[in-house]
XYZ file of C-alpha atoms in Angstrom:
545
model
C -97.585 44.967 24.096
C -97.165 43.202 20.756
C -98.168 39.566 20.819
C -95.252 37.207 20.814
C -92.638 39.859 21.586
C -92.444 39.674 25.363
C -91.460 36.810 27.616
C -92.682 36.435 31.177
C -90.051 36.239 33.864
C -91.473 33.034 35.285
C -89.916 31.258 32.278
C -86.595 31.948 34.005
C -87.725 31.457 37.595
C -85.938 28.128 38.006
C -82.535 29.739 37.461
C -81.476 30.141 41.053
C -78.586 30.243 43.461
C -78.600 26.452 43.455
C -76.931 26.544 40.036
C -74.165 28.706 41.397
C -73.851 26.677 44.580
C -73.377 23.563 42.473
C -70.451 25.344 40.821
C -68.890 26.047 44.199
C -69.513 29.795 44.148
C -69.157 31.512 47.504
C -72.456 33.088 48.525
C -70.679 36.182 49.835
C -69.544 37.112 46.330
C -73.082 37.222 45.017
C -73.895 40.465 46.798
C -72.154 43.734 46.041
C -68.467 42.937 45.827
C -65.894 44.984 47.689
C -62.522 46.142 46.393
C -60.903 43.733 48.833
C -62.788 40.799 47.327
C -62.123 41.843 43.750
C -58.539 42.968 44.146
C -56.950 45.752 42.093
C -58.551 45.976 38.646
C -56.381 44.841 35.760
C -56.421 46.582 32.390
C -59.014 44.107 31.173
C -61.110 44.527 34.317
C -61.003 48.307 34.014
C -62.065 48.343 30.375
C -64.908 45.922 31.036
C -66.139 47.911 34.042
C -66.042 51.162 32.076
C -68.078 49.476 29.345
C -70.849 49.115 31.934
C -70.367 52.219 34.093
C -69.291 54.786 31.528
C -70.116 55.937 28.013
C -66.746 54.643 26.772
C -63.516 53.033 27.909
C -60.541 55.309 27.270
C -56.898 54.927 28.226
C -57.110 57.801 30.712
C -60.292 56.560 32.382
C -58.915 53.018 32.622
C -55.732 54.310 34.258
C -57.796 56.343 36.730
C -59.899 53.314 37.643
C -56.846 51.086 38.048
C -55.221 53.613 40.354
C -58.318 54.231 42.504
C -60.109 50.881 42.534
C -63.794 50.307 41.858
C -65.322 51.784 44.997
C -63.225 54.970 45.124
C -63.764 55.476 41.391
C -67.526 55.333 41.942
C -67.183 57.719 44.882
C -65.258 60.151 42.685
C -67.855 59.971 39.934
C -70.776 60.429 42.325
C -69.065 63.504 43.765
C -68.340 65.147 40.409
C -70.076 68.495 39.932
C -72.528 68.979 37.100
C -70.955 69.984 33.824
C -71.558 73.320 32.097
C -75.358 73.873 31.978
C -76.496 72.400 28.693
C -79.429 74.755 28.150
C -77.097 77.735 28.580
C -74.712 76.123 26.073
C -77.474 76.026 23.448
C -78.097 79.710 24.119
C -74.412 80.547 23.696
C -74.348 78.596 20.425
C -77.273 80.602 19.035
C -79.914 77.871 19.046
C -82.391 80.172 20.811
C -82.745 82.332 17.706
C -86.246 82.855 16.335
C -85.383 80.952 13.156
C -85.175 77.718 15.188
C -88.463 78.245 17.013
C -90.383 75.539 15.146
C -87.519 73.144 14.388
C -85.553 70.480 16.211
C -82.238 72.246 15.606
C -79.952 72.259 18.634
C -80.995 69.151 20.546
C -78.654 66.769 18.723
C -75.817 69.281 18.930
C -76.242 69.678 22.682
C -76.564 65.986 23.512
C -73.617 64.836 21.401
C -71.537 67.682 22.835
C -72.360 66.421 26.296
C -71.950 62.700 25.705
C -68.666 63.007 23.824
C -66.995 65.523 26.134
C -68.384 65.418 29.686
C -65.961 64.160 32.354
C -68.778 62.849 34.586
C -68.996 59.658 32.572
C -70.982 57.649 35.128
C -73.619 60.371 35.334
C -73.916 60.493 31.549
C -74.284 56.706 31.322
C -76.998 56.719 33.992
C -78.790 59.691 32.396
C -78.784 57.877 29.052
C -80.297 54.856 30.798
C -82.944 56.945 32.572
C -83.816 58.735 29.339
C -84.709 55.318 27.936
C -86.938 54.491 30.902
C -88.627 57.859 31.520
C -88.941 58.575 27.825
C -89.531 61.909 26.150
C -88.697 62.479 22.503
C -88.141 65.495 20.312
C -90.230 63.660 17.724
C -93.354 64.654 19.632
C -92.794 68.151 21.020
C -95.477 70.206 19.218
C -94.665 73.521 20.907
C -92.249 76.356 20.079
C -88.643 75.423 20.926
C -89.629 71.860 21.730
C -86.032 70.826 21.159
C -84.971 73.024 24.081
C -87.549 71.281 26.258
C -85.573 68.103 25.572
C -82.265 69.782 26.417
C -83.721 71.002 29.707
C -85.062 67.487 30.373
C -81.550 66.039 30.020
C -80.412 68.597 32.588
C -83.233 67.504 34.898
C -82.034 63.904 34.724
C -78.434 65.003 35.284
C -79.381 66.977 38.374
C -81.409 64.169 39.959
C -79.940 60.853 38.803
C -77.781 60.482 41.937
C -80.455 61.555 44.426
C -83.550 59.648 45.525
C -86.035 57.979 43.233
C -88.888 59.876 44.849
C -87.292 63.235 44.046
C -86.388 62.104 40.541
C -89.970 61.073 39.788
C -91.316 64.410 40.995
C -88.838 66.344 38.848
C -89.688 64.164 35.841
C -93.423 64.604 36.402
C -93.139 68.400 36.571
C -90.716 68.672 33.677
C -92.280 70.758 30.898
C -90.892 68.266 28.397
C -92.804 65.410 30.058
C -95.848 67.659 30.404
C -95.898 68.221 26.656
C -94.841 64.708 25.626
C -97.453 62.837 27.651
C -100.040 65.648 27.545
C -100.241 66.307 31.285
C -99.776 70.035 30.731
C -103.142 71.727 30.501
C -105.072 68.716 31.790
C -108.167 70.167 33.468
C -110.910 69.046 35.790
C -114.168 67.524 34.650
C -116.893 69.830 33.364
C -120.504 69.609 32.270
C -119.601 69.199 28.599
C -118.085 65.766 29.133
C -114.482 66.857 29.408
C -112.361 64.489 31.490
C -108.798 64.714 32.808
C -106.147 63.479 30.403
C -105.097 59.951 31.410
C -101.924 59.597 29.351
C -99.328 60.516 31.963
C -101.120 58.653 34.755
C -101.103 55.455 32.701
C -97.462 55.624 31.619
C -96.315 56.685 35.091
C -97.614 53.371 36.406
C -96.972 51.076 33.462
C -93.570 52.262 32.269
C -92.008 54.448 34.963
C -92.700 52.821 38.334
C -94.657 49.604 38.922
C -95.430 47.847 35.640
C -98.479 45.853 34.659
C -98.379 42.963 37.145
C -97.507 42.585 40.804
C -93.925 41.432 41.334
C -91.988 39.424 43.854
C -88.735 40.914 45.093
C -86.863 38.967 42.393
C -88.926 40.507 39.607
C -91.003 37.406 38.936
C -94.786 37.892 38.757
C -96.892 37.195 41.821
C -99.536 34.602 41.062
C -103.055 34.182 42.348
C -104.634 30.921 43.475
C -105.247 29.981 39.832
C -101.645 30.563 38.858
C -102.389 33.806 37.012
C -100.402 37.022 37.270
C -102.096 39.731 39.339
C -102.637 43.140 37.742
C -101.145 46.131 39.523
C -103.915 48.539 38.532
C -107.124 48.871 36.560
C -108.922 51.623 34.660
C -110.491 52.980 37.840
C -106.985 53.519 39.225
C -106.007 55.426 36.073
C -109.137 57.556 36.289
C -108.472 58.424 39.917
C -104.797 59.160 39.348
C -105.498 61.292 36.287
C -107.518 63.640 38.507
C -104.397 64.193 40.611
C -102.513 65.525 37.619
C -105.016 68.202 36.631
C -104.198 71.886 36.977
C -100.532 71.755 35.912
C -99.232 73.732 32.936
C -96.183 75.423 31.479
C -94.742 78.316 33.447
C -94.898 81.627 31.580
C -95.485 80.119 28.156
C -96.131 82.773 25.525
C -94.554 81.312 22.396
C -92.157 84.229 21.852
C -89.254 83.104 24.029
C -87.749 79.713 24.929
C -87.250 80.665 28.560
C -90.232 78.594 29.693
C -88.562 75.390 28.495
C -86.340 75.070 31.560
C -88.880 75.999 34.242
C -90.929 73.290 36.018
C -94.655 73.298 35.401
C -96.811 75.351 37.760
C -100.150 74.670 39.394
C -103.440 76.506 38.857
C -106.031 75.536 41.465
C -108.993 76.597 39.327
C -108.208 73.845 36.803
C -107.745 71.066 39.356
C -110.305 68.324 39.881
C -112.007 68.514 43.267
C -113.360 64.967 43.082
C -112.182 62.049 45.207
C -109.015 60.479 43.824
C -108.845 56.737 44.493
C -106.032 54.576 43.131
C -103.785 51.689 44.218
C -105.772 51.242 47.421
C -105.303 54.875 48.441
C -107.992 57.522 48.586
C -107.235 61.246 48.503
C -110.349 63.097 49.679
C -112.103 65.548 47.413
C -111.066 69.186 47.767
C -107.567 68.210 48.922
C -105.276 71.024 47.697
C -103.864 70.005 44.327
C -100.184 70.362 45.161
C -100.670 68.269 48.288
C -102.615 65.644 46.333
C -99.772 65.527 43.798
C -97.191 64.787 46.490
C -99.422 62.243 48.225
C -99.941 60.419 44.936
C -96.228 60.208 44.211
C -95.566 59.083 47.789
C -98.087 56.281 47.332
C -96.674 55.158 44.004
C -93.038 55.273 45.106
C -93.867 53.220 48.217
C -95.381 50.430 46.109
C -93.457 47.144 46.546
C -93.126 46.766 42.779
C -90.911 49.811 42.335
C -87.731 48.195 43.673
C -87.690 45.103 41.438
C -89.202 46.995 38.491
C -86.510 49.676 38.440
C -83.744 47.256 39.475
C -84.367 45.060 36.460
C -84.417 47.965 34.028
C -81.231 49.561 35.357
C -79.468 46.198 35.257
C -80.603 45.752 31.671
C -79.387 49.183 30.656
C -75.999 48.850 32.362
C -74.893 45.227 32.605
C -77.143 42.383 31.483
C -80.332 41.763 29.517
C -81.154 38.629 31.510
C -80.190 39.095 35.155
C -81.047 36.252 37.474
C -83.917 36.759 39.874
C -81.386 36.799 42.689
C -79.465 39.663 41.067
C -82.693 41.632 40.714
C -83.628 40.864 44.310
C -80.271 42.006 45.663
C -80.544 45.345 43.871
C -84.228 45.712 44.775
C -83.436 45.252 48.456
C -80.882 48.042 48.237
C -83.556 50.173 46.568
C -85.920 49.413 49.442
C -83.299 50.252 52.070
C -79.771 51.521 51.454
C -78.682 50.257 54.859
C -79.445 53.580 56.518
C -83.220 53.435 56.224
C -83.400 55.416 52.949
C -85.636 54.106 50.176
C -84.749 54.773 46.557
C -81.162 55.963 47.123
C -80.037 55.934 43.498
C -76.332 56.088 44.282
C -76.680 52.941 46.374
C -78.765 51.276 43.665
C -76.286 52.098 40.896
C -73.421 50.835 43.036
C -75.349 47.616 43.720
C -75.984 47.087 39.995
C -72.363 47.619 38.993
C -70.677 45.831 41.905
C -72.864 42.732 42.047
C -71.136 39.393 41.634
C -73.049 38.710 38.432
C -71.671 41.906 36.914
C -68.113 41.854 38.235
C -67.333 38.145 38.415
C -69.881 36.885 35.875
C -71.379 34.650 38.558
C -74.587 34.131 36.633
C -76.880 31.101 36.475
C -76.744 31.518 32.694
C -74.064 29.946 30.513
C -71.296 32.304 29.441
C -72.722 32.704 25.943
C -76.061 33.907 27.348
C -74.898 36.661 29.696
C -74.394 40.333 28.938
C -76.329 42.458 26.490
C -76.274 43.743 22.948
C -74.423 47.059 23.055
C -76.848 49.760 21.966
C -75.773 51.810 18.916
C -75.302 55.077 20.822
C -72.713 53.424 23.067
C -70.924 51.811 20.119
C -70.549 55.232 18.527
C -69.436 56.889 21.758
C -66.735 54.281 22.340
C -65.167 55.190 19.004
C -65.810 58.940 19.338
C -64.093 59.183 22.710
C -61.012 57.127 21.876
C -60.368 59.150 18.690
C -61.066 62.434 20.495
C -63.800 63.576 18.140
C -63.722 67.360 17.883
C -65.952 70.089 16.470
C -64.094 72.720 14.468
C -66.925 75.271 14.745
C -67.944 74.336 18.293
C -71.489 73.434 17.204
C -71.101 69.642 17.334
C -73.068 68.972 14.195
C -73.041 65.169 14.493
C -76.747 65.278 13.722
C -79.689 62.963 14.119
C -78.360 59.401 13.906
C -81.663 57.613 14.470
C -82.361 56.484 10.906
C -81.566 52.857 9.999
C -79.096 54.198 7.451
C -76.993 55.611 10.309
C -76.960 54.291 13.896
C -80.656 53.517 14.159
C -80.660 55.334 17.508
C -80.046 58.869 18.778
C -80.528 60.331 22.284
C -84.036 61.657 23.053
C -85.323 60.581 19.634
C -87.241 57.418 20.534
C -90.189 56.711 18.219
C -92.598 56.353 21.157
C -92.853 56.346 24.945
C -91.845 52.672 24.745
C -88.292 53.775 23.842
C -86.386 52.341 20.908
C -86.771 48.887 22.424
C -88.829 47.286 25.190
C -87.318 45.626 28.264
C -89.020 42.297 27.577
C -88.539 42.154 23.803
C -87.636 38.771 22.321
C -86.761 38.226 18.652
C -89.405 35.824 17.397
C -88.476 32.332 16.223
C -84.938 32.468 17.588
C -82.956 30.318 20.028
C -83.254 33.220 22.492
C -87.032 32.879 22.417
C -86.807 29.129 22.871
C -84.585 29.600 25.926
C -86.842 32.225 27.489
C -84.268 35.001 27.098
C -84.995 38.641 26.356
C -82.898 40.820 24.039
C -84.216 44.394 24.135
C -81.703 45.986 21.749
C -82.523 43.427 19.065
C -85.800 45.282 18.527
C -83.840 47.838 16.467
C -81.559 45.234 14.893
C -82.396 43.858 11.461
C -80.821 43.525 8.025
C -81.313 47.202 7.215
C -79.930 48.526 10.487
C -76.901 46.206 10.407
C -75.978 47.309 6.887
C -76.745 50.930 7.749
C -74.469 50.782 10.789
C -71.531 49.412 8.800
C -72.013 51.953 6.005
C -72.260 54.781 8.557
C -68.981 53.715 10.139
C -67.356 53.368 6.746
C -68.292 56.965 6.016
C -67.441 58.630 9.328
C -64.327 56.798 10.512
C -61.782 58.273 8.066
C -62.410 61.983 8.587
C -65.480 62.487 10.774
C -68.383 64.533 9.439
C -69.132 68.143 8.522
C -67.103 70.339 10.901
C -66.525 67.296 13.135
C -63.012 65.902 12.928
C -61.140 62.880 14.263
C -57.718 62.701 15.887
C -55.834 59.454 15.343
C -52.537 60.844 16.643
C -52.539 58.402 19.580
C -53.127 55.490 17.250
C -50.944 56.106 14.213
C -47.658 55.269 16.017
C -49.096 51.820 16.800
C -49.681 51.024 13.130
C -46.099 49.845 12.638
C -46.787 46.967 15.018
C -50.109 45.348 14.024
C -50.155 43.080 17.085
C -49.854 46.047 19.444
C -52.483 48.020 17.505
C -54.971 45.161 17.621
C -54.294 44.548 21.302
C -54.911 48.193 22.231
C -58.212 48.302 20.330
C -59.165 44.901 21.732
C -58.493 46.170 25.257
C -60.458 49.417 25.134
C -63.332 48.259 22.945
C -63.936 44.778 24.376
C -61.811 44.298 27.508
C -59.730 41.846 25.448
C -62.732 39.690 24.570
C -61.946 39.199 20.881
C -61.490 35.573 19.940
C -57.942 34.383 19.421
C -58.817 33.559 15.820
C -60.034 37.091 15.079
C -56.984 38.646 16.762
C -54.694 36.447 14.685
C -56.520 37.007 11.398
C -56.796 40.755 11.888
C -53.129 41.091 12.866
C -52.082 39.144 9.781
C -54.359 41.158 7.497
C -53.069 44.494 8.809
C -49.495 43.453 8.125
C -50.358 43.134 4.431
C -51.315 46.824 4.234
C -48.130 48.692 3.230
C -47.026 51.531 5.474
C -45.055 53.301 2.736
C -48.140 54.342 0.756
C -50.058 57.594 1.424
C -52.008 57.261 4.668
C -50.650 53.740 5.100
C -50.618 53.964 8.890
C -54.106 55.458 8.949
C -55.436 52.683 6.717
C -54.220 50.115 9.208
C -55.848 51.952 12.113
C -59.143 52.413 10.250
C -59.229 48.789 9.125
C -58.603 47.554 12.638
C -61.199 49.842 14.230
C -63.872 49.121 11.629
C -63.339 45.381 12.039
C -63.634 45.517 15.820
C -66.616 47.888 15.773
C -68.448 45.272 13.706
C -67.190 42.223 15.605
C -69.659 40.175 17.671
C -67.318 40.368 20.667
C -67.714 44.152 20.652
C -71.388 44.260 19.721
C -72.252 41.947 22.616
C -71.147 43.484 25.912
C -70.296 40.906 28.558
């Protein structure tokens, strides 16, 4: 970790339920809220909820949520079938051709196609979140058709994001994309020449995917020893022992002439597996234990670790609702992770529901002041909000939106993180800022600077009017509103921010739009574009609360 970038959670440990109790908050509303407690969602409520639980708030989705209520809407989303297989879509679009063998062509097309069009919006939001926790990136896929490994990885997350954490971790571990990205594929047992098992995946599995660096209390705060120091979760001996578990796994049927291997889980070869004792995290797997059994025992041990609940709870909260959840919020979600009420550990549907329906998320019952809750909306989600409300379409069906990860564009693009640490770290704090002084984290600010802010505005200025190459926009739902600037601003304010724009901005923008004449060419469109560009760059949109 970079010095000065991360803040320990004990800096926020004194923010407790006492703050809420002093404000007269009913304790029952701090746990997962029910539809009865919340009442029917209003338009504003629906848009705000969709900003956390979906990839965008649209008129149709808001109407669906208002009709069903929160709980039934979640039930409907959890029950939605998987969309058209993404890997098969890339095949149908011709991205399996030999000419793309050593390129990254196809991955951006497939992921933007999915994120802009898929009806299972909760699944896509959760998959995006998981892809930023269990990171793989097309930037480091040095094998033929590495981009299709990433497409297949997205499908793996889609298929397992609503199951159990234990199953998800196993599918992630055996994904050929993860095998290549963190060099687990081909890791072999020790030999007389000094060769040792690759330790990369073992280290990141513990540090980034499951338990973190220090032992945690249920509320995510570090456990301290008698000297007041945080207690490490593992040491190098643990990594060495765990790395032996992950020997013997490799790509299934890899021959470099066909991309078919990219969607098959890795397979085990006993001859390459370490037969030494494998000791880690207080567990010992005897030597000569069959490799596939050792693999499952290791994952069982890791997933049973008490850190997993608060570690994953905090990261899912950060990705969906708030950068700085209270310890009590983390603890409530972690307890659901530990037991869904029916004795099941790691039930991801229950965990996601707990994150989204908690009092801190729904009623903003946070120990933090109002101006310190929420999160910076990551660039991908800003883009998707616009893309979905203007019904972005691809004229050739190839969805050539492209790689948007450069600072001159969004500064972020799915499955294109620069490292296994994602685009931003969960505990990142902008140095020398009021946030740092208050002990607050702001992960998304790690990719926010002068260049990225200017790049984002310029990117919007270029794409909003007409889309991009073979990607077109449809403002037909918006143009009729241009004759009434107040109605136009209100509709954008509703869907983009849940009507969070300041009264001053609403007034100024409405007045400014009225000065743009409608009787000039594209007069109505100019009003719509001006309004959308203004809101897409407004602090009330950029900060999701």
